[in-house]
Short mmCIF file of C-alpha atoms in Angstrom, two decimals:
data_model
loop_
_atom_site.label_atom_id
_atom_site.label_comp_id
_atom_site.label_asym_id
_atom_site.label_seq_id
_atom_site.Cartn_x
_atom_site.Cartn_y
_atom_site.Cartn_z
CA UNK A 1 83.52 148.29 79.27
CA UNK A 2 85.92 149.79 76.38
CA UNK A 3 85.52 147.55 72.89
CA UNK A 4 88.19 147.71 70.91
CA UNK A 5 87.26 148.05 66.79
CA UNK A 6 90.25 145.30 66.32
CA UNK A 7 89.74 141.54 66.53
CA UNK A 8 91.20 138.40 64.89
CA UNK A 9 89.76 135.92 62.28
CA UNK A 10 88.11 133.49 63.33
CA UNK A 11 89.65 131.18 60.19
CA UNK A 12 93.76 132.86 60.34
CA UNK A 13 93.79 134.86 63.67
CA UNK A 14 95.40 138.47 61.64
CA UNK A 15 94.33 141.72 64.01
CA UNK A 16 91.30 143.47 61.70
CA UNK A 17 89.68 146.95 62.04
CA UNK A 18 86.21 145.52 62.33
CA UNK A 19 85.85 149.65 60.36
CA UNK A 20 87.61 148.42 57.45
CA UNK A 21 85.04 148.02 55.32
CA UNK A 22 87.00 146.30 52.90
CA UNK A 23 86.10 142.12 53.08
CA UNK A 24 89.14 140.43 54.57
CA UNK A 25 90.83 137.17 52.71
CA UNK A 26 92.81 135.02 55.01
CA UNK A 27 96.19 134.33 53.21
CA UNK A 28 96.80 129.91 52.78
CA UNK A 29 99.52 130.03 55.01
CA UNK A 30 98.63 131.98 58.12
CA UNK A 31 95.59 129.86 58.24
CA UNK A 32 97.71 127.09 58.28
CA UNK A 33 99.84 127.93 60.26
CA UNK A 34 96.59 128.93 62.94
CA UNK A 35 95.26 125.68 62.87
CA UNK A 36 98.65 124.44 63.41
CA UNK A 37 99.11 126.00 66.27
CA UNK A 38 95.18 124.99 67.47
CA UNK A 39 95.57 121.66 67.00
CA UNK A 40 99.76 121.93 68.59
CA UNK A 41 98.24 119.96 71.61
CA UNK A 42 97.14 116.82 69.72
CA UNK A 43 99.81 116.40 67.11
CA UNK A 44 102.12 116.72 70.42
CA UNK A 45 100.44 113.78 71.17
CA UNK A 46 100.45 112.62 68.01
CA UNK A 47 103.93 109.47 68.54
CA UNK A 48 102.07 108.39 71.56
CA UNK A 49 97.73 108.20 70.51
CA UNK A 50 99.74 105.94 67.49
CA UNK A 51 102.25 103.94 69.56
CA UNK A 52 98.38 102.72 72.01
CA UNK A 53 96.75 102.09 69.06
CA UNK A 54 99.60 100.10 67.72
CA UNK A 55 99.27 98.05 70.81
CA UNK A 56 95.62 97.22 69.71
CA UNK A 57 93.76 93.53 68.06
CA UNK A 58 93.01 96.81 65.26
CA UNK A 59 96.86 98.45 64.91
CA UNK A 60 98.76 95.00 65.45
CA UNK A 61 96.60 93.42 62.39
CA UNK A 62 97.58 96.84 60.41
CA UNK A 63 101.43 95.88 61.14
CA UNK A 64 100.56 92.35 59.95
CA UNK A 65 99.15 93.49 56.68
CA UNK A 66 101.93 96.18 55.37
CA UNK A 67 104.44 93.79 56.37
CA UNK A 68 102.38 91.23 54.15
CA UNK A 69 102.33 94.14 51.20
CA UNK A 70 105.91 95.13 51.28
CA UNK A 71 106.58 91.03 51.15
CA UNK A 72 104.18 90.66 48.12
CA UNK A 73 105.75 94.46 46.96
CA UNK A 74 109.42 93.09 46.80
#
């Protein structure tokens, strides 16, 4: 079986040479992009799930409370 010395970083997805003695540090921007890519299905589904929540009793209460707080602040 062929074993590659290059493996992806679990934190940011960057291809790392496993024989490199220098420890890898993930760049914050790359880590954020990698996490957003991993969550892409959940991010895409958020509007539908949020609309569904707003149709529940809890969601309707949150909408009512927010509108009440806005009216009092204005």
